[in-house]
Amino acid sequence: MPRILLVKTSSMGDVIHNLPIVSDIRSRHPDAEIHWLVEEGFADIPRLHPGVNEVITVALRRWRKQLWRPSVWREIAVLRRRLKTAPYDFILDTQGLIKSAWLGRLAHGLHIGYAGSCAREPLAARFYDRSFHVDPAAHAVARYRALAARAFDLPADLPLDYGLPAPQAAPAWAPPEPYAVLLHATSRDEKLWPEDDWAALGAHLHQQGMLSLLPWGDMAEFERAQRLVARIPDAIVAPRMRLTEAAALLARARIVVGVDTGLVHLATAVGTPTIGIYCGSDPARNGLYASTPIANLGHDGAPPGIAEVIGQIGAMLP
């Protein structure tokens, strides 16, 4: 029974894109013990996959801001002890950064990662005992799966499976009527889609018999959601949610439309028809990726128009 540590700490979309690796490993090694090292803010994502035995959290983002605190160094010491308690057979770093390679080195075992020719930070390859070249231009999901396939001698043509079970029910506050989730918020202003287009999309969905639900994360996003709800008939501003609640909400939606943000990838992972709107980024390497109905519209500097998005909804939901 191999004991495996996966190192993929952030960000949300990247952690979601790493989920199929667990399914791939389980398909050939059903008795493997799989642990996952991840940033504390994203720990609920690997916990959603029933094939992950243990989630180990790290807090690099928080620690960097508080290195002067003794409590931070105690947390680091606890992490070091936990990772060294028992050796792993394999430590697989799919992040390819110096920080992720260093974190992996806190554990004992055979360290595996990208060759310097394709790692995001080539110096990370020096931390690995075994390294492999994968196509650096491929989509993130394909890169991660290719690395795992070479590390564990897995078939290259395994079916894509994010491994997330269907939630039993949507959150209690969700409406019983058919609804769409509009993921209007993202981390950078250049990735935002115009509010006029969101309002027009919400009005169209209402005409098609769907309510629009608008999640948010911070106050600026909450204020944008309130502005949009005032312009979209019967639309609802979602309450603040944990990732597990968000997964249940997305899984029960008829369709999800969103800009380049982590939750749009979670929607594809739970199998919901999803449209990604790209305004300030290129979806070729990090866009939506699934065997279920998806569409990546637009690219850096060329966002899709409202007619294109509405047309795609019609094609996906005849």
Short mmCIF file of C-alpha atoms in Angstrom, two decimals:
data_model
loop_
_atom_site.label_atom_id
_atom_site.label_comp_id
_atom_site.label_asym_id
_atom_site.label_seq_id
_atom_site.Cartn_x
_atom_site.Cartn_y
_atom_site.Cartn_z
CA MET A 1 0.00 0.00 0.00
CA PRO A 2 1.91 3.11 -1.15
CA ARG A 3 1.87 6.14 1.10
CA ILE A 4 1.74 9.32 -0.99
CA LEU A 5 1.97 13.03 -0.17
CA LEU A 6 0.63 15.44 -2.80
CA VAL A 7 1.99 18.99 -2.62
CA LYS A 8 -0.34 21.51 -4.27
CA THR A 9 -0.87 24.42 -1.92
CA SER A 10 -2.61 27.14 -3.97
CA SER A 11 -4.40 28.86 -5.59
CA MET A 12 -8.07 27.78 -5.60
CA GLY A 13 -8.24 27.01 -9.30
CA ASP A 14 -4.91 25.15 -9.24
CA VAL A 15 -5.97 23.06 -6.25
CA ILE A 16 -9.21 22.13 -8.04
CA HIS A 17 -7.25 21.26 -11.18
CA ASN A 18 -5.14 18.87 -9.09
CA LEU A 19 -8.13 16.79 -7.93
CA PRO A 20 -8.11 14.39 -10.93
CA ILE A 21 -4.68 13.15 -9.84
CA VAL A 22 -6.30 11.53 -6.80
CA SER A 23 -8.82 9.73 -9.02
CA ASP A 24 -6.03 8.63 -11.37
CA ILE A 25 -3.94 7.20 -8.53
CA ARG A 26 -6.95 5.47 -6.96
CA SER A 27 -7.84 3.82 -10.28
CA ARG A 28 -4.60 1.81 -10.19
CA HIS A 29 -3.73 1.89 -6.49
CA PRO A 30 -7.08 1.66 -4.66
CA ASP A 31 -5.39 0.93 -1.34
CA ALA A 32 -2.98 3.87 -1.47
CA GLU A 33 -2.86 6.22 1.51
CA ILE A 34 -3.03 9.71 0.03
CA HIS A 35 -2.26 12.86 2.00
CA TRP A 36 -2.41 16.40 0.58
CA LEU A 37 -0.43 19.46 1.71
CA VAL A 38 -2.43 22.63 0.99
CA GLU A 39 -2.85 26.24 2.11
CA GLU A 40 -5.26 26.48 5.03
CA GLY A 41 -7.70 28.66 3.07
CA PHE A 42 -8.17 25.98 0.42
CA ALA A 43 -8.21 22.89 2.66
CA ASP A 44 -11.91 22.23 2.06
CA ILE A 45 -11.20 21.47 -1.62
CA PRO A 46 -9.15 18.25 -1.19
CA ARG A 47 -11.49 17.30 1.66
CA LEU A 48 -14.30 17.11 -0.89
CA HIS A 49 -12.57 14.20 -2.64
CA PRO A 50 -13.31 10.88 -0.88
CA GLY A 51 -9.99 9.50 -2.11
CA VAL A 52 -7.93 11.84 0.10
CA ASN A 53 -7.17 10.23 3.44
CA GLU A 54 -5.69 13.24 5.21
CA VAL A 55 -5.37 16.96 4.52
CA ILE A 56 -2.36 18.73 6.02
CA THR A 57 -2.55 22.51 6.09
CA VAL A 58 0.19 25.06 5.65
CA ALA A 59 -0.13 28.83 6.10
CA LEU A 60 2.66 30.39 4.04
CA ARG A 61 0.49 33.34 3.03
CA ARG A 62 -0.24 34.18 6.66
CA TRP A 63 3.20 33.28 7.98
CA ARG A 64 4.98 35.64 5.58
CA LYS A 65 3.12 38.57 7.13
CA GLN A 66 3.79 37.50 10.72
CA LEU A 67 7.28 35.98 10.81
CA TRP A 68 8.12 38.01 13.90
CA ARG A 69 5.46 36.19 15.94
CA PRO A 70 6.63 33.25 18.10
CA SER A 71 3.30 31.55 17.39
CA VAL A 72 4.18 31.34 13.68
CA TRP A 73 7.44 29.53 14.41
CA ARG A 74 5.58 27.14 16.71
CA GLU A 75 3.17 26.36 13.86
CA ILE A 76 6.08 25.71 11.50
CA ALA A 77 7.65 23.40 14.07
CA VAL A 78 4.37 21.48 14.42
CA LEU A 79 4.19 21.08 10.64
CA ARG A 80 7.78 19.81 10.46
CA ARG A 81 7.11 17.24 13.19
CA ARG A 82 3.89 16.11 11.54
CA LEU A 83 5.53 15.58 8.15
CA LYS A 84 8.45 13.69 9.65
CA THR A 85 6.36 11.43 11.89
CA ALA A 86 6.25 8.65 9.28
CA PRO A 87 8.01 8.43 5.91
CA TYR A 88 6.14 8.55 2.63
CA ASP A 89 6.87 6.30 -0.31
CA PHE A 90 6.39 9.23 -2.67
CA ILE A 91 6.14 13.02 -2.34
CA LEU A 92 4.71 14.49 -5.57
CA ASP A 93 5.02 18.26 -6.07
CA THR A 94 2.78 19.43 -8.91
CA GLN A 95 3.28 23.11 -8.08
CA GLY A 96 6.82 23.35 -9.38
CA LEU A 97 7.88 26.28 -7.21
CA ILE A 98 10.83 26.62 -4.86
CA LYS A 99 8.46 27.09 -1.92
CA SER A 100 6.46 23.95 -2.74
CA ALA A 101 9.62 21.91 -3.32
CA TRP A 102 10.99 23.14 0.04
CA LEU A 103 7.76 22.20 1.77
CA GLY A 104 7.92 18.74 0.24
CA ARG A 105 11.45 18.36 1.55
CA LEU A 106 10.10 18.61 5.09
CA ALA A 107 8.77 15.07 4.54
CA HIS A 108 10.89 11.93 4.17
CA GLY A 109 10.49 9.88 1.00
CA LEU A 110 11.18 9.89 -2.73
CA HIS A 111 10.63 13.45 -3.98
CA ILE A 112 9.15 13.77 -7.49
CA GLY A 113 8.47 16.86 -9.58
CA TYR A 114 8.99 18.63 -12.87
CA ALA A 115 12.25 18.77 -14.74
CA GLY A 116 13.89 22.18 -14.76
CA SER A 117 12.91 22.61 -18.41
CA CYS A 118 9.21 22.79 -17.52
CA ALA A 119 8.97 23.73 -13.83
CA ARG A 120 7.46 27.14 -13.14
CA GLU A 121 10.64 27.91 -11.21
CA PRO A 122 13.45 25.80 -12.72
CA LEU A 123 15.50 25.81 -9.49
CA ALA A 124 12.74 23.78 -7.84
CA ALA A 125 13.92 20.74 -9.82
CA ARG A 126 17.06 20.60 -7.67
CA PHE A 127 14.93 19.56 -4.69
CA TYR A 128 13.61 16.43 -6.44
CA ASP A 129 15.06 12.92 -6.45
CA ARG A 130 13.25 12.14 -9.68
CA SER A 131 11.96 14.62 -12.24
CA PHE A 132 10.01 14.41 -15.48
CA HIS A 133 9.44 16.68 -18.45
CA VAL A 134 5.84 17.48 -19.38
CA ASP A 135 4.53 19.86 -22.02
CA PRO A 136 4.69 23.33 -20.40
CA ALA A 137 2.15 24.67 -22.92
CA ALA A 138 -0.51 22.10 -22.01
CA HIS A 139 -3.48 22.92 -19.82
CA ALA A 140 -2.80 22.77 -16.07
CA VAL A 141 -4.97 19.67 -15.58
CA ALA A 142 -3.14 17.87 -18.37
CA ARG A 143 0.26 18.88 -16.94
CA TYR A 144 -0.57 17.66 -13.45
CA ARG A 145 -2.01 14.37 -14.70
CA ALA A 146 0.94 13.78 -17.03
CA LEU A 147 3.38 14.25 -14.16
CA ALA A 148 1.42 11.85 -11.94
CA ALA A 149 1.15 9.31 -14.77
CA ARG A 150 4.92 9.27 -15.19
CA ALA A 151 5.59 9.24 -11.46
CA PHE A 152 3.28 6.30 -10.74
CA ASP A 153 3.35 4.51 -14.12
CA LEU A 154 -0.32 5.23 -14.82
CA PRO A 155 -2.02 4.96 -18.23
CA ALA A 156 -2.05 8.28 -20.06
CA ASP A 157 -5.65 7.86 -21.26
CA LEU A 158 -7.55 7.47 -17.99
CA PRO A 159 -10.99 9.15 -18.01
CA LEU A 160 -10.99 12.65 -16.52
CA ASP A 161 -12.59 12.45 -13.07
CA TYR A 162 -12.51 15.24 -10.49
CA GLY A 163 -13.85 12.73 -7.99
CA LEU A 164 -16.35 14.98 -6.22
CA PRO A 165 -19.54 13.21 -5.12
CA ALA A 166 -22.84 14.92 -5.82
CA PRO A 167 -23.94 16.98 -2.77
CA GLN A 168 -27.10 15.70 -1.12
CA ALA A 169 -28.86 19.08 -1.24
CA ALA A 170 -28.31 22.72 -2.03
CA PRO A 171 -27.92 25.13 0.93
CA ALA A 172 -31.15 25.67 2.84
CA TRP A 173 -31.46 29.27 1.66
CA ALA A 174 -31.25 28.37 -2.06
CA PRO A 175 -34.53 28.80 -3.98
CA PRO A 176 -36.50 25.73 -5.09
CA GLU A 177 -36.92 27.24 -8.56
CA PRO A 178 -34.33 26.60 -11.30
CA TYR A 179 -31.42 28.98 -10.87
CA ALA A 180 -28.20 30.11 -12.50
CA VAL A 181 -25.12 31.19 -10.55
CA LEU A 182 -23.40 34.33 -11.85
CA LEU A 183 -19.79 34.51 -10.67
CA HIS A 184 -19.21 38.19 -11.32
CA ALA A 185 -16.23 38.70 -8.96
CA THR A 186 -12.55 38.04 -9.54
CA SER A 187 -9.18 39.03 -8.15
CA ARG A 188 -8.17 41.68 -10.71
CA ASP A 189 -10.16 44.50 -12.27
CA GLU A 190 -8.99 43.66 -15.79
CA LYS A 191 -10.73 40.27 -15.47
CA LEU A 192 -14.14 41.84 -14.72
CA TRP A 193 -17.01 41.72 -17.21
CA PRO A 194 -19.09 44.93 -17.56
CA GLU A 195 -22.01 45.27 -15.15
CA ASP A 196 -24.31 46.22 -18.04
CA ASP A 197 -23.60 42.83 -19.60
CA TRP A 198 -24.27 40.99 -16.33
CA ALA A 199 -27.57 42.84 -15.97
CA ALA A 200 -28.58 41.94 -19.52
CA LEU A 201 -27.60 38.32 -18.95
CA GLY A 202 -29.63 38.14 -15.74
CA ALA A 203 -32.66 39.58 -17.50
CA HIS A 204 -32.32 36.98 -20.26
CA LEU A 205 -32.07 34.14 -17.75
CA HIS A 206 -35.17 35.43 -15.98
CA GLN A 207 -37.05 35.32 -19.27
CA GLN A 208 -35.93 31.69 -19.61
CA GLY A 209 -37.39 30.84 -16.19
CA MET A 210 -34.19 30.93 -14.13
CA LEU A 211 -33.37 33.02 -11.09
CA SER A 212 -29.90 34.52 -10.83
CA LEU A 213 -27.81 33.94 -7.68
CA LEU A 214 -24.79 36.16 -7.10
CA PRO A 215 -22.08 35.04 -4.64
CA TRP A 216 -19.44 37.42 -3.28
CA GLY A 217 -16.28 37.36 -1.17
CA ASP A 218 -15.42 40.88 0.03
CA MET A 219 -17.27 44.16 0.47
CA ALA A 220 -16.48 45.46 -3.03
CA GLU A 221 -17.91 42.25 -4.48
CA PHE A 222 -20.94 42.47 -2.16
CA GLU A 223 -21.64 46.00 -3.32
CA ARG A 224 -21.36 44.94 -6.97
CA ALA A 225 -23.75 42.05 -6.30
CA GLN A 226 -26.25 44.46 -4.74
CA ARG A 227 -26.05 46.78 -7.74
CA LEU A 228 -26.67 43.89 -10.10
CA VAL A 229 -29.55 42.48 -8.08
CA ALA A 230 -31.25 45.86 -8.30
CA ARG A 231 -31.17 45.50 -12.11
CA ILE A 232 -32.01 41.78 -12.48
CA PRO A 233 -35.60 40.64 -11.77
CA ASP A 234 -35.90 38.33 -8.74
CA ALA A 235 -32.13 37.95 -8.42
CA ILE A 236 -30.63 36.98 -5.04
CA VAL A 237 -27.40 38.02 -3.34
CA ALA A 238 -26.01 34.83 -1.82
CA PRO A 239 -24.93 34.87 1.83
CA ARG A 240 -21.27 34.31 2.63
CA MET A 241 -20.51 30.60 2.13
CA ARG A 242 -17.89 28.02 2.96
CA LEU A 243 -16.42 26.17 0.00
CA THR A 244 -18.47 23.08 0.83
CA GLU A 245 -21.67 25.13 0.67
CA ALA A 246 -20.55 26.76 -2.56
CA ALA A 247 -19.92 23.34 -4.09
CA ALA A 248 -23.45 22.24 -3.18
CA LEU A 249 -24.93 25.45 -4.59
CA LEU A 250 -23.00 25.13 -7.85
CA ALA A 251 -23.85 21.45 -8.23
CA ARG A 252 -27.59 22.19 -8.12
CA ALA A 253 -27.49 25.09 -10.58
CA ARG A 254 -28.81 24.68 -14.11
CA ILE A 255 -25.87 26.67 -15.41
CA VAL A 256 -22.97 28.69 -14.04
CA VAL A 257 -21.51 31.72 -15.82
CA GLY A 258 -18.38 33.28 -14.38
CA VAL A 259 -15.26 35.28 -14.96
CA ASP A 260 -11.76 33.92 -14.31
CA THR A 261 -12.09 32.91 -10.67
CA GLY A 262 -11.65 29.78 -8.57
CA LEU A 263 -15.35 29.05 -8.14
CA VAL A 264 -15.90 28.75 -11.89
CA HIS A 265 -13.50 25.77 -11.84
CA LEU A 266 -15.34 24.29 -8.87
CA ALA A 267 -18.53 24.45 -10.95
CA THR A 268 -16.93 22.35 -13.68
CA ALA A 269 -15.53 19.93 -11.10
CA VAL A 270 -19.02 19.18 -9.76
CA GLY A 271 -20.29 18.64 -13.30
CA THR A 272 -22.50 21.70 -13.84
CA PRO A 273 -22.71 23.22 -17.34
CA THR A 274 -20.37 26.20 -17.08
CA ILE A 275 -19.35 29.16 -19.21
CA GLY A 276 -16.09 30.93 -18.46
CA ILE A 277 -15.77 34.59 -19.47
CA TYR A 278 -12.20 35.71 -20.08
CA CYS A 279 -11.47 39.43 -20.26
CA GLY A 280 -7.93 39.86 -18.95
CA SER A 281 -6.45 36.36 -19.13
CA ASP A 282 -5.96 33.52 -21.60
CA PRO A 283 -7.91 30.29 -20.97
CA ALA A 284 -5.53 28.10 -23.01
CA ARG A 285 -3.52 26.93 -19.99
CA ASN A 286 -5.86 27.61 -17.07
CA GLY A 287 -9.37 27.83 -18.48
CA LEU A 288 -12.31 25.51 -17.84
CA TYR A 289 -11.37 21.86 -18.38
CA ALA A 290 -13.87 19.05 -18.05
CA SER A 291 -15.70 16.30 -19.91
CA THR A 292 -19.05 17.87 -18.94
CA PRO A 293 -20.56 20.83 -20.88
CA ILE A 294 -18.21 23.83 -20.70
CA ALA A 295 -17.24 26.81 -22.85
CA ASN A 296 -14.33 29.23 -22.59
CA LEU A 297 -15.30 32.55 -24.20
CA GLY A 298 -12.96 35.47 -24.85
CA HIS A 299 -9.30 35.96 -24.03
CA ASP A 300 -6.90 38.59 -22.77
CA GLY A 301 -8.06 41.98 -24.07
CA ALA A 302 -10.97 40.53 -26.06
CA PRO A 303 -13.93 39.74 -23.77
CA PRO A 304 -17.02 38.10 -25.24
CA GLY A 305 -20.10 40.19 -25.91
CA ILE A 306 -23.48 39.55 -24.33
CA ALA A 307 -24.86 38.04 -27.55
CA GLU A 308 -22.06 35.44 -27.62
CA VAL A 309 -22.69 34.43 -24.01
CA ILE A 310 -26.45 34.19 -24.50
CA GLY A 311 -25.93 32.18 -27.68
CA GLN A 312 -23.69 29.74 -25.82
CA ILE A 313 -26.28 29.31 -23.08
CA GLY A 314 -28.82 28.43 -25.76
CA ALA A 315 -26.45 25.84 -27.21
CA MET A 316 -25.77 24.27 -23.81
CA LEU A 317 -29.35 24.34 -22.51
CA PRO A 318 -31.60 23.69 -25.53
#
